[in-house]
PDB file of N, CA, C and O in Angstrom:
ATOM      1  N   UNK A   1       0.836  -1.170   0.000  1.00 75.00           N
ATOM      2  CA  UNK A   1       0.000   0.000   0.000  1.00 75.00           C
ATOM      3  C   UNK A   1       0.886   1.241   0.000  1.00 75.00           C
ATOM      4  O   UNK A   1       1.753   1.394   0.851  1.00 75.00           O
ATOM      5  N   UNK A   2       0.702   2.095  -0.954  1.00 85.00           N
ATOM      6  CA  UNK A   2       1.432   3.356  -1.034  1.00 85.00           C
ATOM      7  C   UNK A   2       0.448   4.501  -0.912  1.00 85.00           C
ATOM      8  O   UNK A   2      -0.574   4.517  -1.595  1.00 85.00           O
ATOM      9  N   UNK A   3       0.756   5.435  -0.053  1.00 89.00           N
ATOM     10  CA  UNK A   3      -0.046   6.639   0.087  1.00 89.00           C
ATOM     11  C   UNK A   3       0.892   7.820   0.257  1.00 89.00           C
ATOM     12  O   UNK A   3       1.948   7.701   0.873  1.00 89.00           O
ATOM     13  N   UNK A   4       0.500   8.919  -0.286  1.00 91.00           N
ATOM     14  CA  UNK A   4       1.305  10.127  -0.177  1.00 91.00           C
ATOM     15  C   UNK A   4       0.869  10.897   1.063  1.00 91.00           C
ATOM     16  O   UNK A   4      -0.329  11.043   1.329  1.00 91.00           O
ATOM     17  N   UNK A   5       1.842  11.371   1.836  1.00 92.00           N
ATOM     18  CA  UNK A   5       1.555  12.201   3.001  1.00 92.00           C
ATOM     19  C   UNK A   5       2.362  13.486   2.879  1.00 92.00           C
ATOM     20  O   UNK A   5       3.398  13.525   2.221  1.00 92.00           O
ATOM     21  N   UNK A   6       1.882  14.512   3.522  1.00 93.00           N
ATOM     22  CA  UNK A   6       2.563  15.806   3.507  1.00 93.00           C
ATOM     23  C   UNK A   6       3.296  16.015   4.822  1.00 93.00           C
ATOM     24  O   UNK A   6       2.861  15.544   5.874  1.00 93.00           O
ATOM     25  N   UNK A   7       4.403  16.724   4.749  1.00 94.00           N
ATOM     26  CA  UNK A   7       5.167  17.082   5.940  1.00 94.00           C
ATOM     27  C   UNK A   7       5.057  18.585   6.113  1.00 94.00           C
ATOM     28  O   UNK A   7       5.295  19.349   5.176  1.00 94.00           O
ATOM     29  N   UNK A   8       4.675  18.999   7.316  1.00 95.00           N
ATOM     30  CA  UNK A   8       4.511  20.418   7.589  1.00 95.00           C
ATOM     31  C   UNK A   8       5.882  21.082   7.710  1.00 95.00           C
ATOM     32  O   UNK A   8       6.898  20.400   7.871  1.00 95.00           O
ATOM     33  N   UNK A   9       5.937  22.404   7.664  1.00 95.00           N
ATOM     34  CA  UNK A   9       7.217  23.099   7.791  1.00 95.00           C
ATOM     35  C   UNK A   9       7.969  22.774   9.094  1.00 95.00           C
ATOM     36  O   UNK A   9       9.197  22.820   9.132  1.00 95.00           O
ATOM     37  N   UNK A  10       7.238  22.403  10.160  1.00 96.00           N
ATOM     38  CA  UNK A  10       7.920  22.067  11.413  1.00 96.00           C
ATOM     39  C   UNK A  10       8.248  20.567  11.503  1.00 96.00           C
ATOM     40  O   UNK A  10       8.667  20.085  12.547  1.00 96.00           O
ATOM     41  N   UNK A  11       8.067  19.816  10.410  1.00 93.00           N
ATOM     42  CA  UNK A  11       8.492  18.422  10.350  1.00 93.00           C
ATOM     43  C   UNK A  11       7.453  17.390  10.731  1.00 93.00           C
ATOM     44  O   UNK A  11       7.749  16.205  10.794  1.00 93.00           O
ATOM     45  N   UNK A  12       6.239  17.795  10.968  1.00 93.00           N
ATOM     46  CA  UNK A  12       5.193  16.841  11.343  1.00 93.00           C
ATOM     47  C   UNK A  12       4.533  16.246  10.109  1.00 93.00           C
ATOM     48  O   UNK A  12       4.409  16.899   9.085  1.00 93.00           O
ATOM     49  N   UNK A  13       4.118  14.988  10.263  1.00 91.00           N
ATOM     50  CA  UNK A  13       3.370  14.348   9.202  1.00 91.00           C
ATOM     51  C   UNK A  13       2.253  13.543   9.836  1.00 91.00           C
ATOM     52  O   UNK A  13       2.369  13.103  10.983  1.00 91.00           O
ATOM     53  N   UNK A  14       1.188  13.359   9.112  1.00 91.00           N
ATOM     54  CA  UNK A  14       0.060  12.571   9.600  1.00 91.00           C
ATOM     55  C   UNK A  14      -0.013  11.274   8.826  1.00 91.00           C
ATOM     56  O   UNK A  14       0.010  11.276   7.594  1.00 91.00           O
ATOM     57  N   UNK A  15      -0.090  10.169   9.564  1.00 91.00           N
ATOM     58  CA  UNK A  15      -0.280   8.890   8.913  1.00 91.00           C
ATOM     59  C   UNK A  15      -1.759   8.702   8.622  1.00 91.00           C
ATOM     60  O   UNK A  15      -2.598   8.975   9.485  1.00 91.00           O
ATOM     61  N   UNK A  16      -2.087   8.209   7.449  1.00 91.00           N
ATOM     62  CA  UNK A  16      -3.493   7.952   7.142  1.00 91.00           C
ATOM     63  C   UNK A  16      -4.102   6.973   8.146  1.00 91.00           C
ATOM     64  O   UNK A  16      -3.424   6.084   8.675  1.00 91.00           O
ATOM     65  N   UNK A  17      -5.403   7.140   8.416  1.00 91.00           N
ATOM     66  CA  UNK A  17      -6.104   6.330   9.413  1.00 91.00           C
ATOM     67  C   UNK A  17      -5.976   4.841   9.130  1.00 91.00           C
ATOM     68  O   UNK A  17      -5.795   4.039  10.056  1.00 91.00           O
ATOM     69  N   UNK A  18      -6.030   4.440   7.882  1.00 90.00           N
ATOM     70  CA  UNK A  18      -5.940   3.024   7.531  1.00 90.00           C
ATOM     71  C   UNK A  18      -4.590   2.430   7.970  1.00 90.00           C
ATOM     72  O   UNK A  18      -4.528   1.317   8.482  1.00 90.00           O
ATOM     73  N   UNK A  19      -3.537   3.192   7.792  1.00 90.00           N
ATOM     74  CA  UNK A  19      -2.208   2.715   8.195  1.00 90.00           C
ATOM     75  C   UNK A  19      -2.104   2.667   9.718  1.00 90.00           C
ATOM     76  O   UNK A  19      -1.571   1.716  10.288  1.00 90.00           O
ATOM     77  N   UNK A  20      -2.629   3.682  10.405  1.00 90.00           N
ATOM     78  CA  UNK A  20      -2.606   3.687  11.873  1.00 90.00           C
ATOM     79  C   UNK A  20      -3.366   2.496  12.431  1.00 90.00           C
ATOM     80  O   UNK A  20      -2.910   1.837  13.368  1.00 90.00           O
ATOM     81  N   UNK A  21      -4.507   2.189  11.841  1.00 90.00           N
ATOM     82  CA  UNK A  21      -5.288   1.030  12.294  1.00 90.00           C
ATOM     83  C   UNK A  21      -4.515  -0.255  12.064  1.00 90.00           C
ATOM     84  O   UNK A  21      -4.480  -1.134  12.929  1.00 90.00           O
ATOM     85  N   UNK A  22      -3.906  -0.374  10.909  1.00 88.00           N
ATOM     86  CA  UNK A  22      -3.144  -1.580  10.568  1.00 88.00           C
ATOM     87  C   UNK A  22      -1.975  -1.795  11.529  1.00 88.00           C
ATOM     88  O   UNK A  22      -1.652  -2.923  11.888  1.00 88.00           O
ATOM     89  N   UNK A  23      -1.342  -0.710  11.964  1.00 88.00           N
ATOM     90  CA  UNK A  23      -0.217  -0.797  12.904  1.00 88.00           C
ATOM     91  C   UNK A  23      -0.669  -0.908  14.356  1.00 88.00           C
ATOM     92  O   UNK A  23       0.144  -1.154  15.233  1.00 88.00           O
ATOM     93  N   UNK A  24      -1.959  -0.705  14.600  1.00 88.00           N
ATOM     94  CA  UNK A  24      -2.464  -0.772  15.964  1.00 88.00           C
ATOM     95  C   UNK A  24      -2.206   0.475  16.769  1.00 88.00           C
ATOM     96  O   UNK A  24      -2.155   0.420  17.994  1.00 88.00           O
ATOM     97  N   UNK A  25      -2.027   1.602  16.102  1.00 89.00           N
ATOM     98  CA  UNK A  25      -1.790   2.860  16.807  1.00 89.00           C
ATOM     99  C   UNK A  25      -2.859   3.891  16.449  1.00 89.00           C
ATOM    100  O   UNK A  25      -2.607   5.092  16.475  1.00 89.00           O
ATOM    101  N   UNK A  26      -4.060   3.398  16.164  1.00 84.00           N
ATOM    102  CA  UNK A  26      -5.134   4.301  15.745  1.00 84.00           C
ATOM    103  C   UNK A  26      -5.465   5.310  16.832  1.00 84.00           C
ATOM    104  O   UNK A  26      -5.803   6.458  16.540  1.00 84.00           O
ATOM    105  N   UNK A  27      -5.381   4.914  18.100  1.00 84.00           N
ATOM    106  CA  UNK A  27      -5.700   5.810  19.197  1.00 84.00           C
ATOM    107  C   UNK A  27      -4.489   6.512  19.763  1.00 84.00           C
ATOM    108  O   UNK A  27      -4.533   7.083  20.832  1.00 84.00           O
ATOM    109  N   UNK A  28      -3.384   6.459  19.066  1.00 84.00           N
ATOM    110  CA  UNK A  28      -2.133   7.037  19.548  1.00 84.00           C
ATOM    111  C   UNK A  28      -1.173   5.922  19.903  1.00 84.00           C
ATOM    112  O   UNK A  28      -1.564   4.778  20.081  1.00 84.00           O
ATOM    113  N   UNK A  29       0.065   6.236  19.969  1.00 86.00           N
ATOM    114  CA  UNK A  29       1.068   5.228  20.291  1.00 86.00           C
ATOM    115  C   UNK A  29       2.441   5.695  19.877  1.00 86.00           C
ATOM    116  O   UNK A  29       2.646   6.856  19.523  1.00 86.00           O
ATOM    117  N   UNK A  30       3.365   4.775  19.905  1.00 90.00           N
ATOM    118  CA  UNK A  30       4.753   5.079  19.595  1.00 90.00           C
ATOM    119  C   UNK A  30       5.217   4.237  18.424  1.00 90.00           C
ATOM    120  O   UNK A  30       4.926   3.045  18.359  1.00 90.00           O
ATOM    121  N   UNK A  31       5.927   4.861  17.518  1.00 93.00           N
ATOM    122  CA  UNK A  31       6.546   4.165  16.403  1.00 93.00           C
ATOM    123  C   UNK A  31       8.042   4.411  16.447  1.00 93.00           C
ATOM    124  O   UNK A  31       8.503   5.461  16.903  1.00 93.00           O
ATOM    125  N   UNK A  32       8.798   3.442  15.962  1.00 94.00           N
ATOM    126  CA  UNK A  32      10.245   3.576  15.840  1.00 94.00           C
ATOM    127  C   UNK A  32      10.535   3.895  14.385  1.00 94.00           C
ATOM    128  O   UNK A  32      10.020   3.234  13.485  1.00 94.00           O
ATOM    129  N   UNK A  33      11.333   4.923  14.151  1.00 94.00           N
ATOM    130  CA  UNK A  33      11.673   5.356  12.800  1.00 94.00           C
ATOM    131  C   UNK A  33      13.092   4.907  12.493  1.00 94.00           C
ATOM    132  O   UNK A  33      14.020   5.193  13.250  1.00 94.00           O
ATOM    133  N   UNK A  34      13.256   4.194  11.383  1.00 94.00           N
ATOM    134  CA  UNK A  34      14.575   3.745  10.948  1.00 94.00           C
ATOM    135  C   UNK A  34      14.867   4.333   9.575  1.00 94.00           C
ATOM    136  O   UNK A  34      14.114   4.111   8.635  1.00 94.00           O
ATOM    137  N   UNK A  35      15.934   5.098   9.481  1.00 95.00           N
ATOM    138  CA  UNK A  35      16.359   5.656   8.195  1.00 95.00           C
ATOM    139  C   UNK A  35      17.275   4.643   7.518  1.00 95.00           C
ATOM    140  O   UNK A  35      18.234   4.172   8.131  1.00 95.00           O
ATOM    141  N   UNK A  36      16.974   4.291   6.292  1.00 95.00           N
ATOM    142  CA  UNK A  36      17.789   3.353   5.524  1.00 95.00           C
ATOM    143  C   UNK A  36      18.229   4.048   4.240  1.00 95.00           C
ATOM    144  O   UNK A  36      17.694   5.094   3.885  1.00 95.00           O
ATOM    145  N   UNK A  37      19.169   3.464   3.520  1.00 96.00           N
ATOM    146  CA  UNK A  37      19.568   4.056   2.242  1.00 96.00           C
ATOM    147  C   UNK A  37      18.403   4.132   1.242  1.00 96.00           C
ATOM    148  O   UNK A  37      18.387   4.985   0.364  1.00 96.00           O
ATOM    149  N   UNK A  38      17.414   3.245   1.420  1.00 96.00           N
ATOM    150  CA  UNK A  38      16.278   3.223   0.504  1.00 96.00           C
ATOM    151  C   UNK A  38      15.105   4.081   0.954  1.00 96.00           C
ATOM    152  O   UNK A  38      14.133   4.243   0.219  1.00 96.00           O
ATOM    153  N   UNK A  39      15.133   4.603   2.159  1.00 94.00           N
ATOM    154  CA  UNK A  39      14.017   5.410   2.646  1.00 94.00           C
ATOM    155  C   UNK A  39      13.864   5.277   4.148  1.00 94.00           C
ATOM    156  O   UNK A  39      14.830   5.072   4.872  1.00 94.00           O
ATOM    157  N   UNK A  40      12.623   5.360   4.604  1.00 92.00           N
ATOM    158  CA  UNK A  40      12.315   5.338   6.026  1.00 92.00           C
ATOM    159  C   UNK A  40      11.401   4.153   6.315  1.00 92.00           C
ATOM    160  O   UNK A  40      10.477   3.883   5.558  1.00 92.00           O
ATOM    161  N   UNK A  41      11.671   3.466   7.432  1.00 93.00           N
ATOM    162  CA  UNK A  41      10.826   2.366   7.875  1.00 93.00           C
ATOM    163  C   UNK A  41      10.196   2.764   9.194  1.00 93.00           C
ATOM    164  O   UNK A  41      10.889   3.227  10.111  1.00 93.00           O
ATOM    165  N   UNK A  42       8.889   2.619   9.295  1.00 91.00           N
ATOM    166  CA  UNK A  42       8.173   2.859  10.544  1.00 91.00           C
ATOM    167  C   UNK A  42       7.744   1.511  11.101  1.00 91.00           C
ATOM    168  O   UNK A  42       7.133   0.713  10.393  1.00 91.00           O
ATOM    169  N   UNK A  43       8.075   1.254  12.379  1.00 93.00           N
ATOM    170  CA  UNK A  43       7.679   0.016  13.038  1.00 93.00           C
ATOM    171  C   UNK A  43       7.104   0.347  14.406  1.00 93.00           C
ATOM    172  O   UNK A  43       7.526   1.310  15.042  1.00 93.00           O
ATOM    173  N   UNK A  44       6.194  -0.499  14.861  1.00 92.00           N
ATOM    174  CA  UNK A  44       5.763  -0.381  16.247  1.00 92.00           C
ATOM    175  C   UNK A  44       6.917  -0.865  17.124  1.00 92.00           C
ATOM    176  O   UNK A  44       7.866  -1.493  16.640  1.00 92.00           O
ATOM    177  N   UNK A  45       6.832  -0.592  18.407  1.00 92.00           N
ATOM    178  CA  UNK A  45       7.881  -1.032  19.323  1.00 92.00           C
ATOM    179  C   UNK A  45       7.956  -2.564  19.310  1.00 92.00           C
ATOM    180  O   UNK A  45       9.048  -3.139  19.264  1.00 92.00           O
ATOM    181  N   UNK A  46       6.800  -3.238  19.320  1.00 92.00           N
ATOM    182  CA  UNK A  46       6.792  -4.708  19.294  1.00 92.00           C
ATOM    183  C   UNK A  46       7.433  -5.233  18.015  1.00 92.00           C
ATOM    184  O   UNK A  46       8.191  -6.207  18.050  1.00 92.00           O
ATOM    185  N   UNK A  47       7.155  -4.591  16.883  1.00 93.00           N
ATOM    186  CA  UNK A  47       7.769  -5.009  15.626  1.00 93.00           C
ATOM    187  C   UNK A  47       9.276  -4.789  15.662  1.00 93.00           C
ATOM    188  O   UNK A  47      10.041  -5.613  15.148  1.00 93.00           O
ATOM    189  N   UNK A  48       9.721  -3.698  16.267  1.00 92.00           N
ATOM    190  CA  UNK A  48      11.150  -3.409  16.373  1.00 92.00           C
ATOM    191  C   UNK A  48      11.860  -4.444  17.238  1.00 92.00           C
ATOM    192  O   UNK A  48      12.965  -4.884  16.919  1.00 92.00           O
ATOM    193  N   UNK A  49      11.221  -4.845  18.323  1.00 92.00           N
ATOM    194  CA  UNK A  49      11.810  -5.858  19.194  1.00 92.00           C
ATOM    195  C   UNK A  49      11.917  -7.183  18.447  1.00 92.00           C
ATOM    196  O   UNK A  49      12.956  -7.840  18.477  1.00 92.00           O
ATOM    197  N   UNK A  50      10.844  -7.569  17.744  1.00 92.00           N
ATOM    198  CA  UNK A  50      10.869  -8.816  16.975  1.00 92.00           C
ATOM    199  C   UNK A  50      11.938  -8.760  15.889  1.00 92.00           C
ATOM    200  O   UNK A  50      12.651  -9.750  15.654  1.00 92.00           O
ATOM    201  N   UNK A  51      12.090  -7.612  15.254  1.00 91.00           N
ATOM    202  CA  UNK A  51      13.112  -7.452  14.216  1.00 91.00           C
ATOM    203  C   UNK A  51      14.515  -7.607  14.819  1.00 91.00           C
ATOM    204  O   UNK A  51      15.369  -8.312  14.269  1.00 91.00           O
ATOM    205  N   UNK A  52      14.743  -6.960  15.964  1.00 89.00           N
ATOM    206  CA  UNK A  52      16.048  -7.052  16.624  1.00 89.00           C
ATOM    207  C   UNK A  52      16.335  -8.481  17.081  1.00 89.00           C
ATOM    208  O   UNK A  52      17.470  -8.965  16.955  1.00 89.00           O
ATOM    209  N   UNK A  53      15.323  -9.170  17.590  1.00 88.00           N
ATOM    210  CA  UNK A  53      15.514 -10.557  18.010  1.00 88.00           C
ATOM    211  C   UNK A  53      15.859 -11.438  16.812  1.00 88.00           C
ATOM    212  O   UNK A  53      16.699 -12.331  16.915  1.00 88.00           O
ATOM    213  N   UNK A  54      15.220 -11.190  15.680  1.00 88.00           N
ATOM    214  CA  UNK A  54      15.532 -11.945  14.471  1.00 88.00           C
ATOM    215  C   UNK A  54      16.969 -11.715  14.024  1.00 88.00           C
ATOM    216  O   UNK A  54      17.660 -12.659  13.633  1.00 88.00           O
ATOM    217  N   UNK A  55      17.429 -10.467  14.092  1.00 86.00           N
ATOM    218  CA  UNK A  55      18.816 -10.165  13.737  1.00 86.00           C
ATOM    219  C   UNK A  55      19.785 -10.825  14.707  1.00 86.00           C
ATOM    220  O   UNK A  55      20.828 -11.345  14.299  1.00 86.00           O
ATOM    221  N   UNK A  56      19.435 -10.822  15.984  1.00 83.00           N
ATOM    222  CA  UNK A  56      20.309 -11.446  16.980  1.00 83.00           C
ATOM    223  C   UNK A  56      20.422 -12.941  16.729  1.00 83.00           C
ATOM    224  O   UNK A  56      21.509 -13.518  16.847  1.00 83.00           O
ATOM    225  N   UNK A  57      19.299 -13.573  16.383  1.00 81.00           N
ATOM    226  CA  UNK A  57      19.352 -15.008  16.071  1.00 81.00           C
ATOM    227  C   UNK A  57      20.188 -15.264  14.829  1.00 81.00           C
ATOM    228  O   UNK A  57      20.971 -16.209  14.779  1.00 81.00           O
ATOM    229  N   UNK A  58      20.055 -14.400  13.851  1.00 83.00           N
ATOM    230  CA  UNK A  58      20.759 -14.589  12.586  1.00 83.00           C
ATOM    231  C   UNK A  58      22.256 -14.357  12.719  1.00 83.00           C
ATOM    232  O   UNK A  58      23.065 -15.096  12.164  1.00 83.00           O
ATOM    233  N   UNK A  59      22.644 -13.315  13.442  1.00 80.00           N
ATOM    234  CA  UNK A  59      24.049 -12.919  13.507  1.00 80.00           C
ATOM    235  C   UNK A  59      24.678 -13.117  14.885  1.00 80.00           C
ATOM    236  O   UNK A  59      25.837 -12.774  15.079  1.00 80.00           O
ATOM    237  N   UNK A  60      23.958 -13.657  15.830  1.00 71.00           N
ATOM    238  CA  UNK A  60      24.427 -13.733  17.209  1.00 71.00           C
ATOM    239  C   UNK A  60      25.437 -14.812  17.494  1.00 71.00           C
ATOM    240  O   UNK A  60      25.992 -14.851  18.576  1.00 71.00           O
ATOM    241  N   UNK A  61      25.680 -15.690  16.566  1.00 64.00           N
ATOM    242  CA  UNK A  61      26.634 -16.760  16.835  1.00 64.00           C
ATOM    243  C   UNK A  61      25.991 -17.865  17.634  1.00 64.00           C
ATOM    244  O   UNK A  61      24.859 -18.229  17.407  1.00 64.00           O
ATOM    245  N   UNK A  62      26.721 -18.362  18.618  1.00 63.00           N
ATOM    246  CA  UNK A  62      26.232 -19.470  19.410  1.00 63.00           C
ATOM    247  C   UNK A  62      25.080 -19.035  20.300  1.00 63.00           C
ATOM    248  O   UNK A  62      25.106 -17.954  20.875  1.00 63.00           O
ATOM    249  N   UNK A  63      24.078 -19.901  20.433  1.00 62.00           N
ATOM    250  CA  UNK A  63      22.987 -19.567  21.353  1.00 62.00           C
ATOM    251  C   UNK A  63      23.495 -19.571  22.797  1.00 62.00           C
ATOM    252  O   UNK A  63      24.467 -20.254  23.118  1.00 62.00           O
ATOM    253  N   UNK A  64      22.863 -18.798  23.619  1.00 61.00           N
ATOM    254  CA  UNK A  64      23.259 -18.741  25.025  1.00 61.00           C
ATOM    255  C   UNK A  64      23.069 -20.110  25.663  1.00 61.00           C
ATOM    256  O   UNK A  64      22.087 -20.790  25.426  1.00 61.00           O
ATOM    257  N   UNK A  65      24.042 -20.511  26.464  1.00 65.00           N
ATOM    258  CA  UNK A  65      23.984 -21.812  27.122  1.00 65.00           C
ATOM    259  C   UNK A  65      23.009 -21.754  28.292  1.00 65.00           C
ATOM    260  O   UNK A  65      22.885 -20.740  28.970  1.00 65.00           O
ATOM    261  N   UNK A  66      22.358 -22.869  28.542  1.00 76.00           N
ATOM    262  CA  UNK A  66      21.467 -22.948  29.694  1.00 76.00           C
ATOM    263  C   UNK A  66      22.290 -23.252  30.943  1.00 76.00           C
ATOM    264  O   UNK A  66      23.445 -23.688  30.864  1.00 76.00           O
ATOM    265  N   UNK A  67      21.690 -23.052  32.086  1.00 81.00           N
ATOM    266  CA  UNK A  67      22.357 -23.360  33.349  1.00 81.00           C
ATOM    267  C   UNK A  67      22.654 -24.851  33.413  1.00 81.00           C
ATOM    268  O   UNK A  67      23.743 -25.263  33.840  1.00 81.00           O
ATOM    269  N   UNK A  68      21.694 -25.677  32.980  1.00 80.00           N
ATOM    270  CA  UNK A  68      21.904 -27.126  33.004  1.00 80.00           C
ATOM    271  C   UNK A  68      23.090 -27.528  32.134  1.00 80.00           C
ATOM    272  O   UNK A  68      23.903 -28.375  32.531  1.00 80.00           O
ATOM    273  N   UNK A  69      23.209 -26.928  30.959  1.00 79.00           N
ATOM    274  CA  UNK A  69      24.327 -27.244  30.066  1.00 79.00           C
ATOM    275  C   UNK A  69      25.643 -26.802  30.704  1.00 79.00           C
ATOM    276  O   UNK A  69      26.651 -27.516  30.619  1.00 79.00           O
ATOM    277  N   UNK A  70      25.651 -25.648  31.354  1.00 79.00           N
ATOM    278  CA  UNK A  70      26.854 -25.160  32.020  1.00 79.00           C
ATOM    279  C   UNK A  70      27.281 -26.118  33.136  1.00 79.00           C
ATOM    280  O   UNK A  70      28.450 -26.492  33.245  1.00 79.00           O
ATOM    281  N   UNK A  71      26.309 -26.530  33.966  1.00 82.00           N
ATOM    282  CA  UNK A  71      26.632 -27.434  35.075  1.00 82.00           C
ATOM    283  C   UNK A  71      27.116 -28.789  34.564  1.00 82.00           C
ATOM    284  O   UNK A  71      28.051 -29.372  35.141  1.00 82.00           O
ATOM    285  N   UNK A  72      26.522 -29.283  33.510  1.00 82.00           N
ATOM    286  CA  UNK A  72      26.965 -30.557  32.929  1.00 82.00           C
ATOM    287  C   UNK A  72      28.392 -30.448  32.408  1.00 82.00           C
ATOM    288  O   UNK A  72      29.211 -31.359  32.600  1.00 82.00           O
ATOM    289  N   UNK A  73      28.718 -29.330  31.764  1.00 81.00           N
ATOM    290  CA  UNK A  73      30.076 -29.112  31.251  1.00 81.00           C
ATOM    291  C   UNK A  73      31.076 -29.024  32.406  1.00 81.00           C
ATOM    292  O   UNK A  73      32.172 -29.577  32.326  1.00 81.00           O
ATOM    293  N   UNK A  74      30.704 -28.348  33.473  1.00 81.00           N
ATOM    294  CA  UNK A  74      31.591 -28.248  34.641  1.00 81.00           C
ATOM    295  C   UNK A  74      31.824 -29.617  35.268  1.00 81.00           C
ATOM    296  O   UNK A  74      32.917 -29.949  35.673  1.00 81.00           O
ATOM    297  N   UNK A  75      30.752 -30.439  35.303  1.00 83.00           N
ATOM    298  CA  UNK A  75      30.871 -31.783  35.865  1.00 83.00           C
ATOM    299  C   UNK A  75      31.814 -32.618  35.015  1.00 83.00           C
ATOM    300  O   UNK A  75      32.671 -33.342  35.544  1.00 83.00           O
ATOM    301  N   UNK A  76      31.683 -32.507  33.680  1.00 82.00           N
ATOM    302  CA  UNK A  76      32.576 -33.220  32.777  1.00 82.00           C
ATOM    303  C   UNK A  76      34.024 -32.782  32.962  1.00 82.00           C
ATOM    304  O   UNK A  76      34.944 -33.602  32.981  1.00 82.00           O
ATOM    305  N   UNK A  77      34.224 -31.463  33.118  1.00 81.00           N
ATOM    306  CA  UNK A  77      35.572 -30.927  33.299  1.00 81.00           C
ATOM    307  C   UNK A  77      36.218 -31.418  34.587  1.00 81.00           C
ATOM    308  O   UNK A  77      37.432 -31.616  34.659  1.00 81.00           O
ATOM    309  N   UNK A  78      35.388 -31.604  35.623  1.00 80.00           N
ATOM    310  CA  UNK A  78      35.945 -32.012  36.918  1.00 80.00           C
ATOM    311  C   UNK A  78      36.216 -33.499  37.007  1.00 80.00           C
ATOM    312  O   UNK A  78      36.901 -33.950  37.919  1.00 80.00           O
ATOM    313  N   UNK A  79      35.674 -34.281  36.075  1.00 74.00           N
ATOM    314  CA  UNK A  79      35.907 -35.700  36.057  1.00 74.00           C
ATOM    315  C   UNK A  79      35.014 -36.489  36.985  1.00 74.00           C
ATOM    316  O   UNK A  79      35.244 -37.655  37.265  1.00 74.00           O
ATOM    317  N   UNK A  80      33.987 -35.858  37.520  1.00 67.00           N
ATOM    318  CA  UNK A  80      33.058 -36.569  38.421  1.00 67.00           C
ATOM    319  C   UNK A  80      32.137 -37.476  37.669  1.00 67.00           C
ATOM    320  O   UNK A  80      31.688 -37.310  36.628  1.00 67.00           O
TER     321      UNK A  80
END
């Protein structure tokens, strides 16, 4: 969906009601703005968290070890 919006001289813009409803911010809310080389991305805070978690899974390397895995490794190291 593409819609044209205007930006006022003081930098404000209004999102069309359909887009606000779709994002779940029809009654007000917070959006995260990301500037990219291709333009601007608007995400809700929940969408931003999910996006960051996806990036962490993709580029984070090894998953964090559980306490049980740590204790088992320590037991193996000690020779018990």
